[in-house]
Amino acid sequence: MTIKLLLADDHTMVRRGLQVFLSTQTDLELIGEASTGQETLEKVAVLQPDVVLMDINMPGINGIEATKQIKLLHAQVKVIILTSFSDQDHVLPALRSGAKGYLLKDIEPEDLARAIRRVYEGKVELHPEIAGHLVNQYAEPDQTAYPPTDDSISELTKREQDVLRLIAAGKSNRSIAEELFITEKTVKTHVSHVLSKLGMSDRTQAAIYALKHGLDK
């Protein structure tokens, strides 16, 4: 299985860097590039990519409006916003426009590849900082909704609870590893166990759950 990608970014250096990295991924194929929103729409119509990596700040039609039009005209095409903007003025409109991912350009290459695969599979991918913003805005601890004695929490080890607390704080795997003095690979294992034990599919759900249980302290 090969995932067909279209890269939309008005910075040539960004496109070239991503082109080099994506060429190392055997299951990811870069089938086209665009430097404006209008060009992106035209190439989506012709090339029919599986996933579009979309910058927000582009000449003419911006990435958010382009995403909205893509979802209206080509519902099967999935869009991942890849940008340097992390503020809510950009994040919320982008997600409302139909984007299935919102990532920042400081993301590690292997994490980007993983996010592309997950979005292609129908999942939503958010940069940890973005997930943290959304959690802080929308989630309020509610002890009546999730009692502190919930059996799911008791199934977590002390280290898994530490990892969950840092996920709720919007920390990346690398930051969690540095704070807990463990390897990033070990963090990924703990995250997988946390999601499995809580019966959740992504970090955002886990972060909101942690906040409601007061585990973000």
Tab-separated table of C-alpha atoms in Angstrom:
chain	number	residue	atom	x	y	z
A	1	MET	CA	0.000	0.000	0.000
A	2	THR	CA	1.319	3.420	-0.988
A	3	ILE	CA	-0.128	6.664	0.374
A	4	LYS	CA	-0.194	9.390	-2.280
A	5	LEU	CA	0.714	12.839	-0.961
A	6	LEU	CA	0.342	16.382	-2.221
A	7	LEU	CA	2.519	19.003	-0.536
A	8	ALA	CA	1.167	22.568	-0.384
A	9	ASP	CA	3.591	25.198	0.934
A	10	ASP	CA	4.770	28.514	-0.491
A	11	HIS	CA	8.325	28.099	0.837
A	12	THR	CA	10.586	26.257	-1.587
A	13	MET	CA	13.037	25.209	1.127
A	14	VAL	CA	10.253	23.622	3.180
A	15	ARG	CA	9.012	21.695	0.153
A	16	ARG	CA	12.505	20.506	-0.702
A	17	GLY	CA	13.212	19.366	2.845
A	18	LEU	CA	9.986	17.413	3.042
A	19	GLN	CA	10.568	15.997	-0.423
A	20	VAL	CA	13.931	14.578	0.669
A	21	PHE	CA	12.501	13.035	3.825
A	22	LEU	CA	9.400	11.592	2.186
A	23	SER	CA	11.569	9.933	-0.461
A	24	THR	CA	13.001	7.732	2.312
A	25	GLN	CA	9.559	6.355	3.221
A	26	THR	CA	8.690	3.410	1.008
A	27	ASP	CA	4.948	3.640	1.676
A	28	LEU	CA	4.664	7.413	1.123
A	29	GLU	CA	4.708	8.820	-2.405
A	30	LEU	CA	4.905	12.556	-3.108
A	31	ILE	CA	2.885	12.911	-6.308
A	32	GLY	CA	2.780	16.715	-6.502
A	33	GLU	CA	3.564	20.093	-4.992
A	34	ALA	CA	1.768	23.440	-4.866
A	35	SER	CA	2.802	26.890	-3.680
A	36	THR	CA	-0.601	28.622	-3.552
A	37	GLY	CA	-4.071	27.719	-2.400
A	38	GLN	CA	-5.487	27.914	-5.924
A	39	GLU	CA	-2.743	25.672	-7.282
A	40	THR	CA	-3.449	23.216	-4.482
A	41	LEU	CA	-7.124	22.986	-5.455
A	42	GLU	CA	-6.234	22.463	-9.101
A	43	LYS	CA	-3.724	19.713	-8.361
A	44	VAL	CA	-6.043	17.929	-5.944
A	45	ALA	CA	-8.647	17.763	-8.715
A	46	VAL	CA	-6.169	16.331	-11.217
A	47	LEU	CA	-3.938	14.126	-9.041
A	48	GLN	CA	-6.468	12.900	-6.457
A	49	PRO	CA	-4.004	12.465	-3.576
A	50	ASP	CA	-4.856	10.468	-0.475
A	51	VAL	CA	-3.460	13.110	1.886
A	52	VAL	CA	-2.596	16.792	1.475
A	53	LEU	CA	0.058	18.372	3.692
A	54	MET	CA	-1.249	21.939	3.851
A	55	ASP	CA	0.454	25.124	5.002
A	56	ILE	CA	-1.861	27.841	6.288
A	57	ASN	CA	-0.179	31.047	5.155
A	58	MET	CA	-0.132	30.907	1.352
A	59	PRO	CA	-0.771	33.570	-1.320
A	60	GLY	CA	-4.367	34.062	-2.440
A	61	ILE	CA	-6.534	31.315	-0.997
A	62	ASN	CA	-5.068	30.384	2.377
A	63	GLY	CA	-4.684	26.836	3.645
A	64	ILE	CA	-7.813	26.906	5.789
A	65	GLU	CA	-10.065	28.022	2.940
A	66	ALA	CA	-8.370	25.557	0.581
A	67	THR	CA	-9.020	22.771	3.078
A	68	LYS	CA	-12.688	23.715	3.269
A	69	GLN	CA	-13.029	23.610	-0.516
A	70	ILE	CA	-11.179	20.310	-0.782
A	71	LYS	CA	-13.536	18.696	1.722
A	72	LEU	CA	-16.547	20.034	-0.180
A	73	LEU	CA	-15.348	18.855	-3.577
A	74	HIS	CA	-13.217	15.829	-2.702
A	75	ALA	CA	-14.491	14.425	0.583
A	76	GLN	CA	-12.259	11.362	0.370
A	77	VAL	CA	-9.065	13.467	0.411
A	78	LYS	CA	-7.652	13.933	3.898
A	79	VAL	CA	-5.873	17.146	4.896
A	80	ILE	CA	-3.153	17.612	7.472
A	81	ILE	CA	-2.314	21.193	8.383
A	82	LEU	CA	1.475	21.544	8.680
A	83	THR	CA	2.307	25.028	9.902
A	84	SER	CA	4.191	27.183	12.394
A	85	PHE	CA	0.984	28.705	13.831
A	86	SER	CA	-0.162	27.170	17.111
A	87	ASP	CA	-2.651	29.819	18.306
A	88	GLN	CA	-6.356	29.101	18.614
A	89	ASP	CA	-7.202	31.673	15.949
A	90	HIS	CA	-5.670	29.293	13.420
A	91	VAL	CA	-6.182	25.905	15.067
A	92	LEU	CA	-9.958	26.012	15.553
A	93	PRO	CA	-10.857	27.317	12.057
A	94	ALA	CA	-8.522	24.732	10.516
A	95	LEU	CA	-10.150	21.842	12.354
A	96	ARG	CA	-13.627	23.187	11.596
A	97	SER	CA	-12.721	23.383	7.910
A	98	GLY	CA	-12.304	19.614	7.867
A	99	ALA	CA	-8.592	19.061	8.528
A	100	LYS	CA	-7.905	15.667	10.112
A	101	GLY	CA	-4.519	16.678	11.458
A	102	TYR	CA	-2.841	19.792	12.806
A	103	LEU	CA	0.928	19.558	13.142
A	104	LEU	CA	3.661	22.099	13.740
A	105	LYS	CA	6.741	22.292	11.544
A	106	ASP	CA	9.033	21.422	14.453
A	107	ILE	CA	7.637	17.880	14.436
A	108	GLU	CA	10.171	15.066	14.252
A	109	PRO	CA	10.276	13.497	10.760
A	110	GLU	CA	9.372	10.017	11.981
A	111	ASP	CA	6.419	11.476	13.915
A	112	LEU	CA	5.230	13.217	10.755
A	113	ALA	CA	5.365	9.960	8.805
A	114	ARG	CA	3.448	8.197	11.578
A	115	ALA	CA	0.829	10.968	11.632
A	116	ILE	CA	0.339	10.740	7.874
A	117	ARG	CA	-0.297	7.005	8.133
A	118	ARG	CA	-2.739	7.440	11.018
A	119	VAL	CA	-4.717	10.187	9.258
A	120	TYR	CA	-4.851	8.024	6.131
A	121	GLU	CA	-6.367	5.301	8.333
A	122	GLY	CA	-9.078	7.707	9.476
A	123	LYS	CA	-7.632	8.893	12.766
A	124	VAL	CA	-7.112	12.484	13.933
A	125	GLU	CA	-3.571	13.665	14.653
A	126	LEU	CA	-2.733	16.752	16.711
A	127	HIS	CA	0.649	18.098	17.724
A	128	PRO	CA	0.994	17.723	21.531
A	129	GLU	CA	1.057	21.504	21.962
A	130	ILE	CA	-2.175	21.828	19.981
A	131	ALA	CA	-3.822	19.054	21.976
A	132	GLY	CA	-2.778	20.855	25.153
A	133	HIS	CA	-4.370	24.102	23.978
A	134	LEU	CA	-7.643	22.369	23.153
A	135	VAL	CA	-7.696	20.540	26.462
A	136	ASN	CA	-7.015	23.734	28.403
A	137	GLN	CA	-9.792	25.560	26.570
A	138	TYR	CA	-12.534	22.959	26.629
A	139	ALA	CA	-11.890	20.543	29.462
A	140	GLU	CA	-12.732	21.401	33.027
A	141	PRO	CA	-12.115	18.889	35.797
A	142	ASP	CA	-15.421	17.282	36.685
A	143	GLN	CA	-15.107	14.878	39.558
A	144	THR	CA	-18.761	13.836	39.282
A	145	ALA	CA	-18.368	12.752	35.675
A	146	TYR	CA	-15.349	10.560	36.391
A	147	PRO	CA	-14.952	9.531	40.055
A	148	PRO	CA	-11.320	9.496	41.258
A	149	THR	CA	-11.701	5.848	42.245
A	150	ASP	CA	-12.369	4.770	38.650
A	151	ASP	CA	-11.022	1.236	38.114
A	152	SER	CA	-9.301	2.302	34.904
A	153	ILE	CA	-7.011	4.672	36.806
A	154	SER	CA	-6.167	2.039	39.374
A	155	GLU	CA	-4.956	-0.173	36.544
A	156	LEU	CA	-2.277	2.362	35.616
A	157	THR	CA	1.146	2.004	37.187
A	158	LYS	CA	2.735	4.995	38.907
A	159	ARG	CA	4.959	5.584	35.884
A	160	GLU	CA	2.004	5.337	33.497
A	161	GLN	CA	0.169	7.937	35.589
A	162	ASP	CA	3.245	10.174	35.358
A	163	VAL	CA	3.211	9.801	31.587
A	164	LEU	CA	-0.534	10.520	31.453
A	165	ARG	CA	-0.054	13.653	33.558
A	166	LEU	CA	2.589	14.935	31.140
A	167	ILE	CA	0.419	14.099	28.124
A	168	ALA	CA	-2.279	16.293	29.690
A	169	ALA	CA	0.308	19.062	29.968
A	170	GLY	CA	0.812	18.893	26.195
A	171	LYS	CA	4.288	17.376	26.377
A	172	SER	CA	5.764	15.504	23.412
A	173	ASN	CA	7.259	12.036	23.802
A	174	ARG	CA	10.736	13.552	23.709
A	175	SER	CA	9.906	16.055	26.467
A	176	ILE	CA	8.338	13.315	28.598
A	177	ALA	CA	11.444	11.187	28.165
A	178	GLU	CA	13.680	14.049	29.273
A	179	GLU	CA	11.530	14.868	32.296
A	180	LEU	CA	11.243	11.266	33.491
A	181	PHE	CA	14.836	10.327	32.562
A	182	ILE	CA	13.768	7.439	30.348
A	183	THR	CA	14.149	6.722	26.644
A	184	GLU	CA	11.674	7.970	24.058
A	185	LYS	CA	11.030	4.347	23.077
A	186	THR	CA	10.027	3.584	26.663
A	187	VAL	CA	7.691	6.589	26.649
A	188	LYS	CA	5.980	5.289	23.513
A	189	THR	CA	5.484	1.945	25.230
A	190	HIS	CA	3.960	3.627	28.286
A	191	VAL	CA	1.665	5.746	26.086
A	192	SER	CA	0.485	2.632	24.282
A	193	HIS	CA	-0.257	0.919	27.603
A	194	VAL	CA	-2.104	3.981	28.937
A	195	LEU	CA	-4.343	4.209	25.862
A	196	SER	CA	-5.008	0.474	25.955
A	197	LYS	CA	-5.901	0.404	29.657
A	198	LEU	CA	-8.150	3.451	29.364
A	199	GLY	CA	-9.785	2.126	26.201
A	200	MET	CA	-8.892	5.246	24.225
A	201	SER	CA	-7.582	5.735	20.704
A	202	ASP	CA	-5.542	8.932	20.945
A	203	ARG	CA	-3.602	11.274	23.228
A	204	THR	CA	-6.252	14.000	23.194
A	205	GLN	CA	-8.877	11.707	24.736
A	206	ALA	CA	-6.344	10.576	27.325
A	207	ALA	CA	-5.393	14.169	28.149
A	208	ILE	CA	-9.009	15.208	28.719
A	209	TYR	CA	-9.552	12.099	30.857
A	210	ALA	CA	-6.476	13.021	32.932
A	211	LEU	CA	-7.753	16.540	33.504
A	212	LYS	CA	-11.142	15.282	34.620
A	213	HIS	CA	-9.409	13.043	37.151
A	214	GLY	CA	-7.141	15.789	38.392
A	215	LEU	CA	-4.021	13.971	37.160
A	216	ASP	CA	-2.606	17.103	35.543
A	217	LYS	CA	-1.362	18.439	38.890
